[in-house]
Short mmCIF file of N, CA and C in Angstrom, two decimals:
data_model
loop_
_atom_site.label_atom_id
_atom_site.label_comp_id
_atom_site.label_asym_id
_atom_site.label_seq_id
_atom_site.Cartn_x
_atom_site.Cartn_y
_atom_site.Cartn_z
N MET A 1 -14.30 0.17 -15.32
CA MET A 1 -13.41 1.09 -14.59
C MET A 1 -12.38 0.28 -13.81
N GLU A 2 -11.18 0.76 -13.81
CA GLU A 2 -10.07 0.07 -13.15
C GLU A 2 -10.30 -0.08 -11.64
N LYS A 3 -9.83 -1.20 -11.10
CA LYS A 3 -9.97 -1.48 -9.67
C LYS A 3 -8.99 -0.61 -8.90
N MET A 4 -9.49 0.04 -7.84
CA MET A 4 -8.66 0.93 -7.02
C MET A 4 -8.50 0.32 -5.63
N ASP A 5 -7.40 0.64 -4.96
CA ASP A 5 -7.16 0.18 -3.59
C ASP A 5 -8.13 0.81 -2.60
N LEU A 6 -8.45 2.07 -2.82
CA LEU A 6 -9.33 2.85 -1.93
C LEU A 6 -10.58 3.23 -2.73
N PRO A 7 -11.62 3.75 -2.06
CA PRO A 7 -12.78 4.21 -2.81
C PRO A 7 -12.35 5.14 -3.95
N ASN A 8 -12.96 4.96 -5.11
CA ASN A 8 -12.53 5.61 -6.35
C ASN A 8 -13.05 7.05 -6.46
N ILE A 9 -12.16 8.00 -6.15
CA ILE A 9 -12.50 9.43 -6.18
C ILE A 9 -12.85 9.89 -7.60
N PHE A 10 -12.48 9.07 -8.61
CA PHE A 10 -12.81 9.41 -10.00
C PHE A 10 -14.25 9.01 -10.34
N SER A 11 -14.93 8.29 -9.43
CA SER A 11 -16.32 7.90 -9.68
C SER A 11 -17.25 8.95 -9.08
N LYS A 12 -18.37 9.18 -9.74
CA LYS A 12 -19.34 10.18 -9.28
C LYS A 12 -19.84 9.82 -7.88
N GLU A 13 -20.13 8.55 -7.64
CA GLU A 13 -20.66 8.10 -6.35
C GLU A 13 -19.71 8.46 -5.20
N VAL A 14 -18.42 8.16 -5.36
CA VAL A 14 -17.44 8.43 -4.29
C VAL A 14 -17.18 9.93 -4.16
N SER A 15 -16.99 10.63 -5.27
CA SER A 15 -16.70 12.06 -5.17
C SER A 15 -17.88 12.80 -4.55
N GLU A 16 -19.12 12.46 -4.91
CA GLU A 16 -20.29 13.11 -4.30
C GLU A 16 -20.42 12.73 -2.83
N GLY A 17 -20.03 11.50 -2.45
CA GLY A 17 -20.02 11.09 -1.05
C GLY A 17 -19.05 11.92 -0.23
N VAL A 18 -17.87 12.19 -0.81
CA VAL A 18 -16.88 13.04 -0.14
C VAL A 18 -17.43 14.47 0.00
N ILE A 19 -18.07 14.97 -1.06
CA ILE A 19 -18.65 16.31 -1.03
C ILE A 19 -19.77 16.39 0.02
N ASP A 20 -20.57 15.33 0.15
CA ASP A 20 -21.60 15.30 1.20
C ASP A 20 -20.96 15.43 2.58
N ARG A 21 -19.84 14.77 2.78
CA ARG A 21 -19.12 14.88 4.06
C ARG A 21 -18.61 16.31 4.27
N ILE A 22 -18.05 16.91 3.23
CA ILE A 22 -17.56 18.29 3.30
C ILE A 22 -18.71 19.22 3.71
N ASN A 23 -19.88 18.99 3.13
CA ASN A 23 -21.04 19.84 3.38
C ASN A 23 -21.59 19.70 4.80
N GLN A 24 -21.14 18.71 5.54
CA GLN A 24 -21.55 18.56 6.94
C GLN A 24 -20.77 19.49 7.87
N LEU A 25 -19.69 20.08 7.36
CA LEU A 25 -18.86 20.95 8.20
C LEU A 25 -19.35 22.39 8.17
N SER A 26 -19.07 23.10 9.23
CA SER A 26 -19.41 24.53 9.32
C SER A 26 -18.14 25.28 9.75
N PRO A 27 -18.16 26.61 9.68
CA PRO A 27 -16.99 27.37 10.13
C PRO A 27 -16.63 27.08 11.60
N ASN A 28 -17.59 26.61 12.37
CA ASN A 28 -17.35 26.33 13.79
C ASN A 28 -16.96 24.88 14.07
N SER A 29 -16.90 24.03 13.04
CA SER A 29 -16.51 22.63 13.25
C SER A 29 -15.12 22.57 13.87
N GLN A 30 -14.97 21.73 14.89
CA GLN A 30 -13.70 21.63 15.61
C GLN A 30 -12.97 20.33 15.23
N PRO A 31 -11.64 20.40 15.05
CA PRO A 31 -10.89 19.18 14.74
C PRO A 31 -10.75 18.29 15.98
N LEU A 32 -10.69 16.99 15.75
CA LEU A 32 -10.45 16.03 16.84
C LEU A 32 -8.97 15.98 17.18
N TRP A 33 -8.11 16.41 16.24
CA TRP A 33 -6.68 16.54 16.48
C TRP A 33 -6.15 17.60 15.52
N GLY A 34 -4.94 18.07 15.75
CA GLY A 34 -4.31 19.03 14.84
C GLY A 34 -4.66 20.47 15.16
N LYS A 35 -4.04 21.40 14.41
CA LYS A 35 -4.13 22.83 14.70
C LYS A 35 -5.03 23.61 13.74
N MET A 36 -5.34 23.04 12.57
CA MET A 36 -6.09 23.79 11.56
C MET A 36 -7.58 23.88 11.90
N ASN A 37 -8.18 25.03 11.54
CA ASN A 37 -9.64 25.11 11.58
C ASN A 37 -10.18 24.56 10.25
N ALA A 38 -11.50 24.49 10.11
CA ALA A 38 -12.10 23.87 8.92
C ALA A 38 -11.72 24.61 7.63
N ALA A 39 -11.73 25.94 7.65
CA ALA A 39 -11.38 26.71 6.44
C ALA A 39 -9.93 26.44 6.04
N GLN A 40 -9.03 26.39 7.02
CA GLN A 40 -7.61 26.10 6.74
C GLN A 40 -7.45 24.68 6.21
N MET A 41 -8.23 23.74 6.75
CA MET A 41 -8.16 22.36 6.29
C MET A 41 -8.60 22.27 4.82
N PHE A 42 -9.66 23.00 4.45
CA PHE A 42 -10.08 22.98 3.05
C PHE A 42 -8.96 23.53 2.16
N ALA A 43 -8.36 24.65 2.57
CA ALA A 43 -7.26 25.25 1.80
C ALA A 43 -6.10 24.27 1.70
N HIS A 44 -5.80 23.59 2.80
CA HIS A 44 -4.72 22.60 2.85
C HIS A 44 -5.02 21.46 1.86
N CYS A 45 -6.25 20.97 1.83
CA CYS A 45 -6.62 19.89 0.91
C CYS A 45 -6.57 20.34 -0.55
N CYS A 46 -6.78 21.62 -0.79
CA CYS A 46 -6.72 22.16 -2.16
C CYS A 46 -5.30 22.13 -2.73
N VAL A 47 -4.28 22.13 -1.87
CA VAL A 47 -2.90 22.20 -2.36
C VAL A 47 -2.58 21.03 -3.29
N ALA A 48 -3.04 19.82 -2.94
CA ALA A 48 -2.78 18.65 -3.80
C ALA A 48 -3.35 18.87 -5.20
N TYR A 49 -4.50 19.52 -5.27
CA TYR A 49 -5.13 19.81 -6.56
C TYR A 49 -4.45 20.99 -7.26
N GLU A 50 -4.03 22.02 -6.48
CA GLU A 50 -3.31 23.15 -7.06
C GLU A 50 -2.05 22.66 -7.78
N MET A 51 -1.42 21.63 -7.22
CA MET A 51 -0.19 21.10 -7.82
C MET A 51 -0.47 20.44 -9.17
N VAL A 52 -1.72 20.06 -9.41
CA VAL A 52 -2.11 19.46 -10.69
C VAL A 52 -2.63 20.54 -11.65
N TYR A 53 -3.48 21.43 -11.15
CA TYR A 53 -4.23 22.34 -12.01
C TYR A 53 -3.68 23.75 -12.13
N THR A 54 -2.69 24.12 -11.32
CA THR A 54 -2.15 25.48 -11.39
C THR A 54 -0.62 25.43 -11.42
N ASP A 55 -0.01 26.59 -11.64
CA ASP A 55 1.46 26.72 -11.57
C ASP A 55 1.86 27.42 -10.29
N LYS A 56 1.00 27.41 -9.29
CA LYS A 56 1.21 28.13 -8.04
C LYS A 56 2.41 27.60 -7.25
N HIS A 57 2.68 26.29 -7.37
CA HIS A 57 3.74 25.66 -6.57
C HIS A 57 4.93 25.29 -7.46
N PRO A 58 6.15 25.70 -7.04
CA PRO A 58 7.32 25.38 -7.85
C PRO A 58 7.64 23.88 -7.81
N LYS A 59 8.20 23.39 -8.92
CA LYS A 59 8.62 22.00 -8.98
C LYS A 59 9.81 21.85 -8.04
N PRO A 60 9.86 20.76 -7.26
CA PRO A 60 11.01 20.57 -6.37
C PRO A 60 12.31 20.46 -7.18
N GLY A 61 13.39 20.95 -6.59
CA GLY A 61 14.70 20.81 -7.23
C GLY A 61 15.13 19.35 -7.29
N PHE A 62 16.26 19.07 -7.92
CA PHE A 62 16.70 17.69 -8.12
C PHE A 62 16.83 16.94 -6.79
N PHE A 63 17.53 17.54 -5.83
CA PHE A 63 17.77 16.84 -4.56
C PHE A 63 16.46 16.58 -3.81
N MET A 64 15.60 17.61 -3.71
CA MET A 64 14.32 17.44 -3.01
C MET A 64 13.45 16.44 -3.77
N GLY A 65 13.50 16.48 -5.09
CA GLY A 65 12.75 15.50 -5.90
C GLY A 65 13.18 14.08 -5.58
N PHE A 66 14.50 13.88 -5.45
CA PHE A 66 15.03 12.56 -5.09
C PHE A 66 14.52 12.12 -3.72
N ILE A 67 14.58 13.03 -2.74
CA ILE A 67 14.09 12.75 -1.38
C ILE A 67 12.61 12.37 -1.42
N LEU A 68 11.82 13.18 -2.13
CA LEU A 68 10.37 12.93 -2.21
C LEU A 68 10.07 11.57 -2.85
N LYS A 69 10.72 11.29 -3.99
CA LYS A 69 10.46 10.02 -4.69
C LYS A 69 10.95 8.82 -3.89
N THR A 70 12.06 9.00 -3.18
CA THR A 70 12.68 7.88 -2.47
C THR A 70 12.02 7.60 -1.12
N PHE A 71 11.69 8.64 -0.39
CA PHE A 71 11.25 8.46 1.00
C PHE A 71 9.78 8.81 1.28
N VAL A 72 9.20 9.70 0.48
CA VAL A 72 7.86 10.19 0.79
C VAL A 72 6.79 9.56 -0.10
N LYS A 73 7.12 9.31 -1.36
CA LYS A 73 6.14 8.84 -2.34
C LYS A 73 5.33 7.64 -1.84
N LYS A 74 6.01 6.62 -1.34
CA LYS A 74 5.32 5.39 -0.94
C LYS A 74 4.25 5.67 0.11
N MET A 75 4.57 6.52 1.08
CA MET A 75 3.61 6.85 2.13
C MET A 75 2.39 7.58 1.55
N VAL A 76 2.63 8.45 0.58
CA VAL A 76 1.58 9.29 0.02
C VAL A 76 0.67 8.52 -0.94
N VAL A 77 1.25 7.64 -1.76
CA VAL A 77 0.45 6.99 -2.81
C VAL A 77 -0.01 5.58 -2.42
N SER A 78 0.40 5.08 -1.26
CA SER A 78 -0.05 3.75 -0.82
C SER A 78 -1.46 3.87 -0.23
N PRO A 79 -2.18 2.76 -0.11
CA PRO A 79 -3.52 2.82 0.50
C PRO A 79 -3.49 2.94 2.03
N LYS A 80 -2.30 2.82 2.64
CA LYS A 80 -2.18 2.86 4.10
C LYS A 80 -2.53 4.26 4.62
N PRO A 81 -3.46 4.36 5.59
CA PRO A 81 -3.88 5.67 6.10
C PRO A 81 -2.73 6.44 6.75
N TYR A 82 -2.86 7.76 6.73
CA TYR A 82 -1.89 8.61 7.42
C TYR A 82 -2.11 8.51 8.93
N PRO A 83 -1.03 8.53 9.72
CA PRO A 83 -1.23 8.62 11.17
C PRO A 83 -1.78 10.00 11.54
N LYS A 84 -2.49 10.08 12.65
CA LYS A 84 -3.00 11.38 13.12
C LYS A 84 -1.82 12.29 13.41
N SER A 85 -2.01 13.59 13.15
CA SER A 85 -0.99 14.61 13.41
C SER A 85 0.36 14.29 12.76
N SER A 86 0.33 13.68 11.54
CA SER A 86 1.61 13.45 10.85
C SER A 86 2.16 14.78 10.36
N LYS A 87 3.47 14.82 10.14
CA LYS A 87 4.15 16.05 9.73
C LYS A 87 3.66 16.46 8.34
N THR A 88 3.47 17.75 8.17
CA THR A 88 2.96 18.31 6.92
C THR A 88 4.11 18.89 6.10
N ALA A 89 4.09 18.61 4.80
CA ALA A 89 5.09 19.19 3.89
C ALA A 89 4.92 20.72 3.87
N PRO A 90 6.03 21.46 3.76
CA PRO A 90 5.96 22.93 3.82
C PRO A 90 4.93 23.55 2.87
N ALA A 91 4.81 23.05 1.63
CA ALA A 91 3.87 23.62 0.67
C ALA A 91 2.42 23.49 1.14
N PHE A 92 2.18 22.54 2.04
CA PHE A 92 0.81 22.25 2.50
C PHE A 92 0.46 22.96 3.81
N LEU A 93 1.44 23.66 4.41
CA LEU A 93 1.16 24.35 5.68
C LEU A 93 0.25 25.56 5.42
N VAL A 94 -0.84 25.62 6.18
CA VAL A 94 -1.78 26.74 6.08
C VAL A 94 -1.97 27.27 7.49
N SER A 95 -1.47 28.48 7.75
CA SER A 95 -1.59 29.04 9.10
C SER A 95 -2.37 30.35 9.11
N ASP A 96 -2.50 30.98 7.94
CA ASP A 96 -3.26 32.24 7.89
C ASP A 96 -4.76 31.94 7.85
N GLU A 97 -5.56 32.93 8.19
CA GLU A 97 -7.01 32.75 8.18
C GLU A 97 -7.52 32.62 6.74
N LYS A 98 -8.49 31.77 6.55
CA LYS A 98 -9.06 31.53 5.22
C LYS A 98 -10.57 31.73 5.28
N ASN A 99 -11.17 32.02 4.12
CA ASN A 99 -12.62 32.17 4.01
C ASN A 99 -13.24 30.78 3.87
N PHE A 100 -14.05 30.38 4.84
CA PHE A 100 -14.63 29.04 4.88
C PHE A 100 -15.38 28.70 3.59
N GLU A 101 -16.33 29.54 3.19
CA GLU A 101 -17.16 29.23 2.02
C GLU A 101 -16.33 29.19 0.74
N ALA A 102 -15.39 30.11 0.59
CA ALA A 102 -14.56 30.16 -0.63
C ALA A 102 -13.67 28.91 -0.72
N GLU A 103 -13.04 28.52 0.37
CA GLU A 103 -12.15 27.35 0.36
C GLU A 103 -12.95 26.06 0.18
N LYS A 104 -14.11 25.99 0.82
CA LYS A 104 -14.98 24.83 0.67
C LYS A 104 -15.38 24.66 -0.80
N GLN A 105 -15.80 25.75 -1.44
CA GLN A 105 -16.23 25.69 -2.84
C GLN A 105 -15.07 25.33 -3.76
N ARG A 106 -13.89 25.88 -3.47
CA ARG A 106 -12.70 25.57 -4.28
C ARG A 106 -12.40 24.08 -4.22
N LEU A 107 -12.45 23.49 -3.01
CA LEU A 107 -12.17 22.06 -2.85
C LEU A 107 -13.22 21.22 -3.58
N ILE A 108 -14.49 21.58 -3.43
CA ILE A 108 -15.56 20.85 -4.12
C ILE A 108 -15.37 20.93 -5.65
N ASP A 109 -15.01 22.11 -6.14
CA ASP A 109 -14.79 22.27 -7.59
C ASP A 109 -13.63 21.39 -8.07
N TYR A 110 -12.54 21.32 -7.30
CA TYR A 110 -11.41 20.46 -7.67
C TYR A 110 -11.82 18.99 -7.68
N ILE A 111 -12.58 18.57 -6.68
CA ILE A 111 -13.03 17.17 -6.62
C ILE A 111 -13.88 16.83 -7.84
N ARG A 112 -14.80 17.74 -8.17
CA ARG A 112 -15.68 17.50 -9.33
C ARG A 112 -14.91 17.53 -10.64
N GLU A 113 -13.97 18.46 -10.78
CA GLU A 113 -13.17 18.55 -12.01
C GLU A 113 -12.38 17.27 -12.22
N THR A 114 -11.81 16.74 -11.14
CA THR A 114 -11.02 15.51 -11.20
C THR A 114 -11.90 14.32 -11.57
N GLU A 115 -13.09 14.27 -11.00
CA GLU A 115 -14.03 13.18 -11.31
C GLU A 115 -14.44 13.24 -12.78
N VAL A 116 -14.74 14.43 -13.29
CA VAL A 116 -15.17 14.59 -14.67
C VAL A 116 -14.05 14.21 -15.64
N LEU A 117 -12.81 14.62 -15.33
CA LEU A 117 -11.68 14.27 -16.20
C LEU A 117 -11.50 12.76 -16.25
N GLY A 118 -11.62 12.11 -15.10
CA GLY A 118 -11.57 10.65 -15.06
C GLY A 118 -10.19 10.07 -14.85
N SER A 119 -10.18 8.83 -14.40
CA SER A 119 -8.92 8.16 -14.05
C SER A 119 -8.00 8.01 -15.26
N TYR A 120 -8.57 7.83 -16.47
CA TYR A 120 -7.72 7.61 -17.64
C TYR A 120 -6.85 8.83 -17.95
N ILE A 121 -7.31 10.03 -17.60
CA ILE A 121 -6.52 11.26 -17.80
C ILE A 121 -5.31 11.25 -16.85
N PHE A 122 -5.52 10.67 -15.65
CA PHE A 122 -4.47 10.68 -14.63
C PHE A 122 -3.52 9.49 -14.75
N ASP A 123 -3.93 8.42 -15.43
CA ASP A 123 -3.08 7.23 -15.50
C ASP A 123 -1.79 7.55 -16.26
N GLY A 124 -0.66 7.51 -15.55
CA GLY A 124 0.63 7.83 -16.14
C GLY A 124 0.96 9.32 -16.11
N LYS A 125 0.03 10.15 -15.59
CA LYS A 125 0.27 11.60 -15.50
C LYS A 125 1.39 11.86 -14.49
N LYS A 126 2.21 12.85 -14.82
CA LYS A 126 3.34 13.20 -13.96
C LYS A 126 2.89 14.09 -12.82
N SER A 127 3.27 13.71 -11.61
CA SER A 127 2.99 14.53 -10.42
C SER A 127 4.16 15.48 -10.22
N LEU A 128 3.88 16.65 -9.67
CA LEU A 128 4.91 17.65 -9.42
C LEU A 128 6.02 17.08 -8.53
N SER A 129 5.63 16.29 -7.52
CA SER A 129 6.58 15.82 -6.51
C SER A 129 7.10 14.39 -6.72
N PHE A 130 6.29 13.52 -7.37
CA PHE A 130 6.61 12.09 -7.35
C PHE A 130 6.83 11.46 -8.71
N GLY A 131 6.84 12.25 -9.78
CA GLY A 131 7.01 11.67 -11.11
C GLY A 131 5.70 11.06 -11.60
N HIS A 132 5.81 10.16 -12.57
CA HIS A 132 4.62 9.55 -13.17
C HIS A 132 3.94 8.61 -12.18
N LEU A 133 2.60 8.75 -12.07
CA LEU A 133 1.81 7.91 -11.17
C LEU A 133 0.72 7.19 -11.94
N SER A 134 0.35 6.03 -11.45
CA SER A 134 -0.80 5.31 -12.03
C SER A 134 -2.08 5.98 -11.55
N ALA A 135 -3.18 5.67 -12.20
CA ALA A 135 -4.49 6.20 -11.76
C ALA A 135 -4.76 5.76 -10.32
N ASN A 136 -4.38 4.53 -9.98
CA ASN A 136 -4.59 4.02 -8.62
C ASN A 136 -3.78 4.85 -7.60
N GLU A 137 -2.54 5.19 -7.94
CA GLU A 137 -1.71 6.01 -7.04
C GLU A 137 -2.30 7.41 -6.88
N TRP A 138 -2.77 8.01 -7.98
CA TRP A 138 -3.43 9.32 -7.89
C TRP A 138 -4.66 9.21 -6.99
N ASN A 139 -5.44 8.16 -7.21
CA ASN A 139 -6.65 7.96 -6.40
C ASN A 139 -6.30 7.84 -4.92
N ASN A 140 -5.30 7.00 -4.61
CA ASN A 140 -4.89 6.85 -3.22
C ASN A 140 -4.50 8.20 -2.63
N MET A 141 -3.72 8.97 -3.39
CA MET A 141 -3.23 10.26 -2.90
C MET A 141 -4.39 11.22 -2.65
N PHE A 142 -5.29 11.36 -3.61
CA PHE A 142 -6.42 12.29 -3.47
C PHE A 142 -7.38 11.82 -2.38
N TYR A 143 -7.86 10.57 -2.48
CA TYR A 143 -8.89 10.10 -1.56
C TYR A 143 -8.37 10.02 -0.12
N LYS A 144 -7.20 9.43 0.05
CA LYS A 144 -6.65 9.22 1.39
C LYS A 144 -6.46 10.55 2.12
N HIS A 145 -5.98 11.56 1.41
CA HIS A 145 -5.71 12.85 2.03
C HIS A 145 -7.00 13.53 2.50
N ILE A 146 -8.00 13.57 1.61
CA ILE A 146 -9.27 14.21 1.99
C ILE A 146 -9.96 13.40 3.09
N ASP A 147 -9.96 12.08 2.96
CA ASP A 147 -10.60 11.23 3.97
C ASP A 147 -9.96 11.44 5.34
N HIS A 148 -8.63 11.52 5.37
CA HIS A 148 -7.88 11.76 6.61
C HIS A 148 -8.37 13.04 7.31
N HIS A 149 -8.51 14.11 6.51
CA HIS A 149 -8.90 15.40 7.10
C HIS A 149 -10.39 15.47 7.42
N LEU A 150 -11.23 14.79 6.67
CA LEU A 150 -12.65 14.77 7.05
C LEU A 150 -12.83 13.99 8.34
N LYS A 151 -12.08 12.91 8.50
CA LYS A 151 -12.11 12.16 9.78
C LYS A 151 -11.57 13.03 10.92
N GLN A 152 -10.57 13.87 10.61
CA GLN A 152 -10.03 14.79 11.60
C GLN A 152 -11.13 15.69 12.15
N PHE A 153 -12.10 16.01 11.31
CA PHE A 153 -13.22 16.86 11.72
C PHE A 153 -14.48 16.05 12.03
N GLY A 154 -14.34 14.74 12.17
CA GLY A 154 -15.43 13.90 12.65
C GLY A 154 -16.51 13.60 11.63
N VAL A 155 -16.23 13.78 10.33
CA VAL A 155 -17.23 13.44 9.31
C VAL A 155 -16.69 12.41 8.31
#
């Protein structure tokens, strides 16, 4: 298996470790920073997967695509952690109430589906926002985002 900068979300060991952390949260879990509750955080984390597995989110237009690839991509796909309370892209904003169990299960299902498909399916796959990414870049994007939010909730 290819060497990754961050723990490999495409491996069963890492994906199940992330799921174990998710399972430590309850509807009453409080964030250490930020405005989202746990159910909203799960829904927020699902957006990255929705952009891969569904047509729910429109492809950015040419200008926004240029901005994303030029200024945002490096921050998202690098192994460098996100700062606390960093600005959220509009598609990722979740402010309405969400069902904790439903969102938790949706996120777990996406993590498992991605692990089963494997890094080779993602290597060179085109991202909605950033163009073609390597398996390592996909891994950084998926793992770093979920890890950031699980740490936000102290797990």
